[in-house]
Each structure stands twice: as C-alpha cells, then as structure tokens.
Amino acid sequence: MDFTQISGKRQLAFMQDFDYIREAGTEAEQRAAERIAEEIRSLGLTPETEEFTFDTYEITEAGFAVTSPYQKEYTVTGYLGSGSTPEGGVEAPFLYAENGDDISLSYASGKIVMVNAPVRADMYEKLEKAGAAGFLSICGSPIDSGEDLKPALCTLRKVEQPAIQGACIHCTDAVRIVEEGASRARLTLSQRKVTRTSRNVRVRIQGTDRAEEILTLTAHFDSVPAGPGAYDNMAGAAIIMELCRYFAANRPRRTLEFIWFGAEEKGLKGSLAYVEAHREELKRHRFNMNVDLAGQLVGGTVIGLTGDASICSMLSWLAHEAGMGTGFVNGIWGSDSNTFAWNGIPAMTLNRDGFGMHTRHDTLALISPWSLERSARLLGYIAEHLSETEVFPFVQEIPEDMKKKLDEYFGQM
Ligand SMILES: [Zn+2]
C-alpha cells in the first residue's frame, strides 16, 4: 500500500462537518448520512442510502423523591426499556444495596433499591427475583460539576416486559440520600414505544478479477444523545472514507464494500438491517473490517477478531509487516462486527482505547490527525493484502464457543 496517499489531516477536515450530536432516528443523523453520500459522490462513486426503521422508547416523565424522613425531589433519568410505573409512581422503603450482592439484596423485598453500576439484564433479574419495587443506579463521579451533574441516559436491554422500573441518579445526590438516612422514596417513570427511521450509506468498489468475493469496511456514524461522538465513531467513519478514496484510485482484485451504519448506538440496528436486506448475498462475504472508537492520540490499538484463532495470527503477521503495534483479542466484540460474525462471516473491529465515550466530552478537540492516519494505514494495509491474495486465506467457520456467545449477545436484543 502506498502510505503517502493516506492523509490524517484530510480525515480530520472531513470530521469537522460532523461536529454535532447525531442520535439515530433524528434529522441530525439524516443530515450526516447525506454529507457522507455527498463525499462518496465527490470521489466519482455512486452511494446508495438504505432506510430502515427501529423501535425505541421516549420518556415522558421520570422522577425520584425521598418521602421520609424528609421530602426532596432529585434529578434522575429514566431507564429506557424498563416500562412505566403506575400513575403517581411507586412509593416504597428505600435501600442502598451497593453492588447488588446476595446479602444486600436479601433486604430488598418491596423496596426501591439503589445499586452502584448501571443495571444490565443479569442485575435486573437479581433485583426482580429479590422482589425489589424499583431500582436506581448511580452514575457520574464525585469531581463532576455543572452540566456533568446531569445523570446519564441508561437503557435496559434484553429484558422483555420488565416488571419493575428504574432510573439513574448522579453520585453526588446518591451520597446525600444515603447520608441523610432516606428511608422511603417514590419513583415515577412514564415512557412509550416509538418507531424511528435511520439509514445506512453504502458504496461498492467492484473487484477486478475476484469480484465475486466481497470484503466489507464498516463504521457507524450515529452518536449517543450525550455528545457529538467524534471518537465514537465519526473517526471510524472518516477512516473508512479515506480508504474508500484510496481504493477508488487503486482498484482491488476482490470487491470492497464500504458501509456507514446508522443506529449502532440503539443496538446495532444498522448492521442488522443490512444483513437482512442483503441476505442472499452474504455467502459471497469473506471478511468484515469494522472500526469503532478511533482517532485519539493517547491510546492503544486493539483488533477484536471474531473468528478462527488462525486469523489472529495472519492479521498479526500483517501488522508486523506494516510495522504498526497492535494488540489482539480473539472473541466477540460489542460493535457491528458482531452482526457479521453472527451471520457466519469472520469479522474484526479495529478499536483504539481513549477517553470520553458516550459523554459530552467526546468531541473533535481530542481527535488527532496522527492517530487517524496511523489507523487508516494499518486497516488499509490489511484490506489491501486481503483483497489481493490469490486464494482467500481465512477459515470461514465461526468457532462454536463464539457462536454460542453471539447467540447470547443477540439473545433478546
Ligand atoms: Zn461506537
């Protein structure tokens, strides 16, 4: 690969046009999709935009008040997907159960229970089994001030028809509630299911003499509602755009398809819609190269590879050849690559550790052209080699243990 054709500065300039929150299903996300399509056209290629719908929740009311031995309202955010309390809320004794261990939860019956970490399906099950009347989870840090005192938005995933509702509270308030000896509280939550439209943008660079075989380069371009998602994941979107530019000028033997996914943050909705829409063609897919979390300077590069362990060794060889340090994890990875692996296609996510994911601090200010350039070169090197080999070298079968984990991961999503 001719590394001089890859520019970090150009990627950063492209990212400047996306310095806003791009929550899936909003006009802002649509605007971002249109800008991506425009960039593809500027490369002399023809983009295709594929719409899909997904269900999400809209919270209309979320409240938490201590009712005894004093009365005070606190700011909370409701858990999306945890249902609605009866009108007027649930009033019950209050319990702080730390990490939700069995001893603490033995006191939970009939109570509104506060735990430290965000409540996921496994903790939710424990709370429901313990007979909790509702739950609170603690977020933020004690050194937060100003806007950061607003609790994060949480989603309860993989729980069908939840019986108890929950909310998230900032830790400074959580500290006060415990120290002031709150013994009773009221939790109010009201939400409704809504259907939204999102879209993927894709473009195909037809291979020269191995065109039947398809390799995908993918990145999501939506962000969480908290911040403009520069690191997560407009940087990834810029990296694959840079590679799209490169391969448009340097035609590969195998077909390369570039896909910018919408609604990843809503549960990989974009990639799930893609495999649904292109199901008959999936047997032509050989490998998915996804980028999620990229572009910050201080950090380490890790490739999460879902597929046979021998693929890790081959990718490691390519990284050595390219001379760029990379760690490897052979397992499932919480991004759109999982969707491909779940559909039998070996997949990787190029990830760079960094700061501020899913917060308002995830801005362009922390993005480095050096880092963008490095990641694009590494991924481009891998993609180019894989598109050129005479016989595609990867074992196509996903190992049984990973299949099982993927089934669990996608369980009731
Ligand atoms: Zn992401």
Coordinates of C-alpha atoms and ligand atoms in Angstrom, one line a residue:
M1 CA 0.0 0.0 0.0
D2 CA 1.2 3.5 -0.8
F3 CA 1.0 5.1 2.6
T4 CA 1.6 8.6 1.2
Q5 CA -1.9 8.5 -0.3
I6 CA -3.4 8.3 3.2
S7 CA -3.9 11.6 5.0
G8 CA -4.9 12.2 8.6
K9 CA -5.4 15.9 8.0
R10 CA -7.9 15.2 5.3
Q11 CA -9.8 12.9 7.6
L12 CA -9.9 15.5 10.3
A13 CA -11.1 18.1 7.9
F14 CA -13.9 15.7 6.9
M15 CA -14.8 15.2 10.5
Q16 CA -15.2 19.0 11.0
D17 CA -18.5 18.7 9.1
F18 CA -20.0 16.3 11.7
D19 CA -19.4 18.3 14.9
Y20 CA -22.9 17.8 16.2
I21 CA -24.9 15.2 18.0
R22 CA -26.2 12.6 15.6
E23 CA -28.6 10.5 17.5
A24 CA -30.2 7.7 15.4
G25 CA -33.6 8.5 14.0
T26 CA -33.2 12.3 14.2
E27 CA -32.8 14.9 11.5
A28 CA -29.2 15.3 12.6
E29 CA -28.4 11.7 11.8
Q30 CA -30.1 12.1 8.4
R31 CA -28.0 15.2 7.7
A32 CA -24.8 13.3 8.5
A33 CA -25.9 10.4 6.1
E34 CA -26.4 13.0 3.3
R35 CA -23.0 14.5 3.9
I36 CA -21.4 11.0 3.7
A37 CA -23.2 10.3 0.5
E38 CA -22.0 13.7 -0.9
E39 CA -18.4 12.8 -0.1
I40 CA -18.7 9.5 -1.8
R41 CA -20.1 11.3 -5.0
S42 CA -17.1 13.6 -4.8
L43 CA -14.9 10.5 -5.3
G44 CA -16.7 9.7 -8.5
L45 CA -18.6 6.9 -6.9
T46 CA -22.4 6.3 -6.6
P47 CA -23.6 5.9 -3.0
E48 CA -26.7 4.0 -2.0
T49 CA -28.8 5.0 1.0
E50 CA -30.9 2.3 2.6
E51 CA -33.5 3.3 5.1
F52 CA -34.8 1.1 7.9
T53 CA -36.9 1.5 11.0
F54 CA -36.3 0.6 14.6
D55 CA -38.3 0.7 17.8
T56 CA -37.1 2.8 20.7
Y57 CA -38.6 4.5 23.7
E58 CA -39.5 8.0 24.5
I59 CA -39.6 9.0 28.2
T60 CA -42.3 11.5 29.1
E61 CA -41.7 11.6 32.8
A62 CA -39.0 10.5 35.2
G63 CA -38.9 11.4 38.9
F64 CA -37.4 10.3 42.1
A65 CA -38.3 11.8 45.5
V66 CA -37.3 10.9 49.1
T67 CA -40.6 10.9 51.1
S68 CA -39.3 10.1 54.6
P69 CA -37.7 11.1 56.9
Y70 CA -37.5 14.3 54.8
Q71 CA -39.1 15.3 51.5
K72 CA -37.0 16.2 48.5
E73 CA -37.1 15.7 44.7
Y74 CA -33.9 14.7 42.9
T75 CA -33.0 14.8 39.2
V76 CA -32.9 11.4 37.6
T77 CA -33.1 10.0 34.1
G78 CA -35.4 7.0 33.5
Y79 CA -34.2 3.7 32.1
L80 CA -35.3 3.3 28.5
G81 CA -37.0 0.0 28.1
S82 CA -37.8 -0.5 31.8
G83 CA -41.5 0.2 31.3
S84 CA -43.7 2.7 33.2
T85 CA -44.8 2.9 36.8
P86 CA -48.4 3.1 37.7
E87 CA -49.7 6.7 37.5
G88 CA -48.4 8.6 40.6
G89 CA -45.3 6.4 40.8
V90 CA -44.3 3.6 43.2
E91 CA -43.8 4.6 46.8
A92 CA -41.8 2.2 49.0
P93 CA -39.0 1.9 51.6
F94 CA -35.5 2.8 50.2
L95 CA -32.4 0.5 50.3
Y96 CA -28.8 1.1 49.2
A97 CA -27.5 -2.3 48.1
E98 CA -24.0 -1.3 46.8
N99 CA -23.0 -3.8 44.1
G100 CA -26.2 -5.8 44.5
D101 CA -24.6 -8.8 46.3
D102 CA -26.8 -11.6 47.7
I103 CA -26.6 -10.4 51.3
S104 CA -27.6 -6.8 50.4
L105 CA -30.4 -8.0 48.2
S106 CA -31.8 -10.2 50.9
Y107 CA -33.2 -6.9 52.4
A108 CA -34.6 -5.8 49.0
S109 CA -38.1 -7.2 49.0
G110 CA -40.7 -4.5 48.4
K111 CA -38.1 -1.7 48.3
I112 CA -36.7 0.8 45.9
V113 CA -33.2 -0.4 45.6
M114 CA -30.1 1.7 44.7
V115 CA -27.1 0.0 43.2
N116 CA -23.7 1.3 42.1
A117 CA -23.3 0.1 38.5
P118 CA -25.7 0.5 35.5
V119 CA -28.3 -2.2 35.7
R120 CA -28.0 -4.8 32.9
A121 CA -30.1 -7.8 32.3
D122 CA -28.3 -10.0 34.9
M123 CA -28.6 -7.5 37.7
Y124 CA -32.2 -6.7 36.6
E125 CA -33.0 -10.4 37.1
K126 CA -31.5 -10.4 40.6
L127 CA -33.4 -7.3 41.5
E128 CA -36.7 -8.7 40.2
K129 CA -36.1 -12.0 41.9
A130 CA -35.3 -10.3 45.2
G131 CA -38.7 -8.6 45.0
A132 CA -37.5 -5.0 44.5
A133 CA -40.2 -2.4 43.9
G134 CA -38.0 -0.3 41.7
F135 CA -34.3 0.5 41.1
L136 CA -31.8 3.3 40.9
S137 CA -28.3 3.1 39.6
I138 CA -25.5 5.6 40.3
C139 CA -23.6 7.3 37.6
G140 CA -21.0 10.1 37.3
S141 CA -18.1 10.9 39.5
P142 CA -17.6 13.0 42.7
I143 CA -15.5 15.5 40.9
D144 CA -18.2 16.4 38.4
S145 CA -19.6 19.9 38.3
G146 CA -22.0 21.9 36.2
E147 CA -23.5 20.0 33.3
D148 CA -21.8 16.8 34.2
L149 CA -24.1 16.6 37.3
K150 CA -26.9 15.5 34.9
P151 CA -27.4 11.8 35.2
A152 CA -26.6 9.7 32.1
L153 CA -29.3 8.2 30.0
C154 CA -29.5 4.5 30.6
T155 CA -31.1 1.7 28.6
L156 CA -32.3 -1.7 30.0
R157 CA -31.6 -4.2 27.2
K158 CA -32.6 -7.8 26.7
V159 CA -35.4 -7.8 29.3
E160 CA -38.8 -8.5 27.8
Q161 CA -41.7 -7.0 29.7
P162 CA -39.9 -5.7 32.8
A163 CA -41.9 -5.8 36.0
I164 CA -40.0 -3.1 37.8
Q165 CA -38.9 0.3 36.6
G166 CA -35.6 2.1 37.1
A167 CA -33.8 5.4 36.9
C168 CA -30.2 6.7 37.1
I169 CA -29.0 9.3 39.7
H170 CA -25.8 11.2 39.9
C171 CA -23.4 10.1 42.6
T172 CA -23.4 13.4 44.5
D173 CA -27.1 13.1 45.0
A174 CA -26.7 9.4 45.9
V175 CA -24.3 10.3 48.6
R176 CA -26.7 12.8 50.1
I177 CA -29.6 10.4 50.0
V178 CA -27.7 7.7 51.9
E179 CA -26.1 10.1 54.4
E180 CA -29.4 11.8 55.2
G181 CA -30.9 8.5 56.0
A182 CA -33.6 8.2 53.3
S183 CA -36.0 5.5 54.4
R184 CA -38.8 5.9 51.9
A185 CA -38.9 7.1 48.4
R186 CA -41.1 7.5 45.3
L187 CA -40.1 6.5 41.8
T188 CA -42.1 7.8 38.8
L189 CA -41.5 6.7 35.2
S190 CA -43.5 7.0 32.1
Q191 CA -42.4 6.0 28.6
R192 CA -43.8 4.9 25.3
K193 CA -42.6 2.9 22.4
V194 CA -41.9 4.9 19.2
T195 CA -40.7 3.8 15.7
R196 CA -37.9 5.8 14.1
T197 CA -36.3 5.8 10.7
S198 CA -32.5 5.6 10.3
R199 CA -30.3 4.8 7.3
N200 CA -27.1 3.1 6.1
V201 CA -25.0 4.6 3.4
R202 CA -23.0 2.2 1.2
V203 CA -20.8 2.1 -1.8
R204 CA -19.2 -0.8 -3.7
I205 CA -15.9 -0.8 -5.4
Q206 CA -16.1 -3.7 -7.8
G207 CA -13.1 -6.0 -7.8
T208 CA -11.1 -6.6 -10.9
D209 CA -10.8 -10.4 -11.2
R210 CA -12.1 -11.8 -7.8
A211 CA -15.2 -9.6 -7.8
E212 CA -17.4 -12.5 -6.7
E213 CA -15.8 -12.3 -3.2
I214 CA -16.8 -9.4 -1.0
L215 CA -14.9 -7.7 1.8
T216 CA -16.6 -5.0 3.9
L217 CA -15.2 -2.0 5.6
T218 CA -17.7 -0.6 8.0
A219 CA -18.2 2.1 10.7
H220 CA -21.2 3.6 12.4
F221 CA -21.8 7.3 12.1
D222 CA -24.6 7.9 14.6
S223 CA -23.8 9.1 18.1
V224 CA -25.3 8.9 21.5
P225 CA -27.5 11.8 22.6
A226 CA -25.0 12.9 25.2
G227 CA -22.3 14.2 22.8
P228 CA -21.1 14.6 19.2
G229 CA -19.3 11.3 19.1
A230 CA -16.1 12.2 17.4
Y231 CA -14.1 9.3 18.9
D232 CA -17.2 7.1 18.9
N233 CA -17.4 6.9 16.0
M234 CA -17.1 9.7 13.4
A235 CA -13.3 9.0 13.4
G236 CA -14.1 5.4 12.3
A237 CA -16.4 6.8 9.6
A238 CA -13.6 9.1 8.4
I239 CA -11.0 6.3 8.4
I240 CA -13.1 4.1 6.1
M241 CA -13.9 7.2 3.9
E242 CA -10.2 7.7 3.5
L243 CA -9.8 4.1 2.5
C244 CA -12.7 4.4 0.1
R245 CA -10.9 7.2 -1.6
Y246 CA -7.7 5.1 -1.7
F247 CA -9.4 2.0 -3.2
A248 CA -11.4 4.1 -5.7
A249 CA -8.0 5.1 -7.2
N250 CA -6.2 1.7 -6.5
R251 CA -8.7 -0.9 -7.7
P252 CA -8.7 -4.2 -5.6
R253 CA -9.0 -7.7 -7.0
R254 CA -11.8 -8.6 -4.6
T255 CA -14.9 -6.4 -4.3
L256 CA -14.7 -3.9 -1.4
E257 CA -18.0 -2.6 0.0
F258 CA -17.9 0.4 2.4
I259 CA -20.8 0.8 4.7
W260 CA -21.6 3.6 7.1
F261 CA -24.1 2.3 9.6
G262 CA -26.8 4.3 11.3
A263 CA -28.3 3.4 14.7
E264 CA -25.4 1.4 16.1
E265 CA -25.9 3.0 19.5
K266 CA -29.5 1.8 19.5
G267 CA -28.4 -1.8 19.5
L268 CA -26.5 -2.4 16.1
K269 CA -29.8 -1.7 14.2
G270 CA -28.0 -0.5 11.1
S271 CA -25.9 -3.7 10.6
L272 CA -28.8 -5.9 11.5
A273 CA -30.9 -4.1 8.8
Y274 CA -28.1 -4.5 6.3
V275 CA -27.7 -8.3 6.7
E276 CA -31.5 -8.7 6.5
A277 CA -31.6 -6.6 3.3
H278 CA -28.7 -8.5 1.7
R279 CA -29.2 -12.0 3.0
E280 CA -28.9 -13.8 -0.3
E281 CA -25.5 -12.2 -1.0
L282 CA -23.9 -12.9 2.4
K283 CA -22.4 -16.2 1.1
R284 CA -20.1 -14.0 -1.0
H285 CA -18.8 -12.2 2.0
R286 CA -15.4 -13.2 3.2
F287 CA -14.5 -10.8 6.0
N288 CA -15.8 -7.7 7.8
M289 CA -13.4 -5.0 8.8
N290 CA -15.2 -2.6 11.2
V291 CA -13.8 0.4 13.0
D292 CA -15.4 1.6 16.3
L293 CA -13.6 4.1 18.6
A294 CA -10.7 5.7 16.9
G295 CA -8.8 8.9 16.4
Q296 CA -7.4 9.9 19.8
L297 CA -3.6 10.2 20.1
V298 CA -3.1 8.7 23.6
G299 CA -4.3 5.2 23.4
G300 CA -3.6 1.7 22.2
T301 CA -4.7 -0.1 19.1
V302 CA -6.6 -3.3 19.6
I303 CA -8.1 -5.6 17.0
G304 CA -11.0 -7.6 18.3
L305 CA -11.3 -10.6 16.0
T306 CA -14.4 -12.8 15.9
G307 CA -13.4 -15.9 14.0
D308 CA -10.9 -18.7 14.0
A309 CA -7.7 -18.1 16.1
S310 CA -5.6 -18.6 13.0
I311 CA -7.0 -15.4 11.6
C312 CA -5.5 -13.5 14.5
S313 CA -2.1 -14.9 13.6
M314 CA -2.5 -13.8 10.0
L315 CA -3.6 -10.3 10.9
S316 CA -0.7 -10.1 13.4
W317 CA 1.7 -11.0 10.7
L318 CA 0.3 -8.2 8.5
A319 CA 0.6 -5.7 11.4
H320 CA 4.2 -6.8 11.9
E321 CA 4.8 -6.4 8.2
A322 CA 3.3 -2.9 8.3
G323 CA 5.4 -2.2 11.4
M324 CA 2.5 -0.9 13.5
G325 CA 2.0 -2.0 17.1
T326 CA -1.4 -3.7 17.7
G327 CA -2.9 -5.8 20.4
F328 CA -5.3 -8.7 19.6
V329 CA -8.4 -10.1 21.3
N330 CA -9.9 -13.2 19.9
G331 CA -13.5 -13.0 20.9
I332 CA -16.8 -11.3 20.3
W333 CA -16.8 -7.5 20.2
G334 CA -19.7 -5.1 21.1
S335 CA -20.0 -3.4 17.7
D336 CA -21.3 -4.0 14.2
S337 CA -18.7 -6.7 13.5
N338 CA -20.7 -9.0 15.8
T339 CA -23.6 -8.9 13.3
F340 CA -21.4 -10.2 10.5
A341 CA -19.9 -12.9 12.7
W342 CA -23.3 -13.9 13.9
N343 CA -24.2 -14.4 10.3
G344 CA -21.2 -16.7 9.7
I345 CA -18.7 -14.1 8.4
P346 CA -15.4 -13.7 10.1
A347 CA -15.2 -10.1 11.4
M348 CA -13.0 -7.7 13.2
T349 CA -13.3 -4.3 14.9
L350 CA -10.3 -2.0 14.9
N351 CA -10.5 -0.2 18.2
R352 CA -8.4 2.5 19.8
D353 CA -8.6 3.0 23.6
G354 CA -9.4 6.5 24.6
F355 CA -11.3 9.0 26.7
G356 CA -14.9 10.2 26.9
M357 CA -17.0 7.6 25.1
H358 CA -20.8 8.3 25.4
T359 CA -20.2 11.7 27.2
R360 CA -20.4 15.3 26.1
H361 CA -16.6 15.3 26.2
D362 CA -16.3 13.1 23.1
T363 CA -15.5 16.0 20.8
L364 CA -13.2 16.9 17.9
A365 CA -10.9 18.6 20.4
L366 CA -9.3 15.2 21.3
I367 CA -9.0 13.9 17.7
S368 CA -5.5 13.7 16.3
P369 CA -4.6 13.5 12.6
W370 CA -1.6 11.4 13.5
S371 CA -3.8 8.8 15.0
L372 CA -6.4 8.9 12.1
E373 CA -3.5 8.4 9.7
R374 CA -2.0 5.5 11.6
S375 CA -5.3 3.6 11.9
A376 CA -6.2 4.2 8.3
R377 CA -2.8 2.9 7.1
L378 CA -3.0 -0.2 9.3
L379 CA -6.5 -1.0 8.2
G380 CA -5.7 -0.2 4.6
Y381 CA -2.7 -2.4 4.7
I382 CA -4.8 -5.3 5.9
A383 CA -7.6 -4.7 3.5
E384 CA -5.3 -4.4 0.5
H385 CA -3.5 -7.6 1.3
L386 CA -6.7 -9.5 1.8
S387 CA -8.1 -8.1 -1.4
E388 CA -5.1 -9.2 -3.4
T389 CA -4.3 -12.7 -2.2
E390 CA -4.7 -15.4 -4.8
V391 CA -6.8 -17.6 -2.6
F392 CA -8.6 -16.1 0.4
P393 CA -6.7 -17.4 3.4
F394 CA -9.2 -17.4 6.3
V395 CA -11.2 -20.2 7.8
Q396 CA -14.8 -19.2 7.1
E397 CA -16.4 -21.1 10.0
I398 CA -17.0 -19.2 13.3
P399 CA -15.8 -21.3 16.3
E400 CA -18.6 -23.0 18.3
D401 CA -17.8 -21.1 21.6
M402 CA -18.1 -17.8 19.8
K403 CA -21.3 -18.8 18.1
K404 CA -22.8 -19.5 21.5
K405 CA -21.6 -16.2 22.9
L406 CA -23.1 -14.4 19.8
D407 CA -26.4 -16.2 20.3
E408 CA -26.4 -14.9 23.9
Y409 CA -25.3 -11.4 22.8
F410 CA -28.1 -11.1 20.3
G411 CA -30.5 -13.0 22.6
Q412 CA -33.4 -10.8 23.0
M413 CA -31.9 -7.6 21.6
Ligands
ZN1 ZN -19.3 3.2 18.8

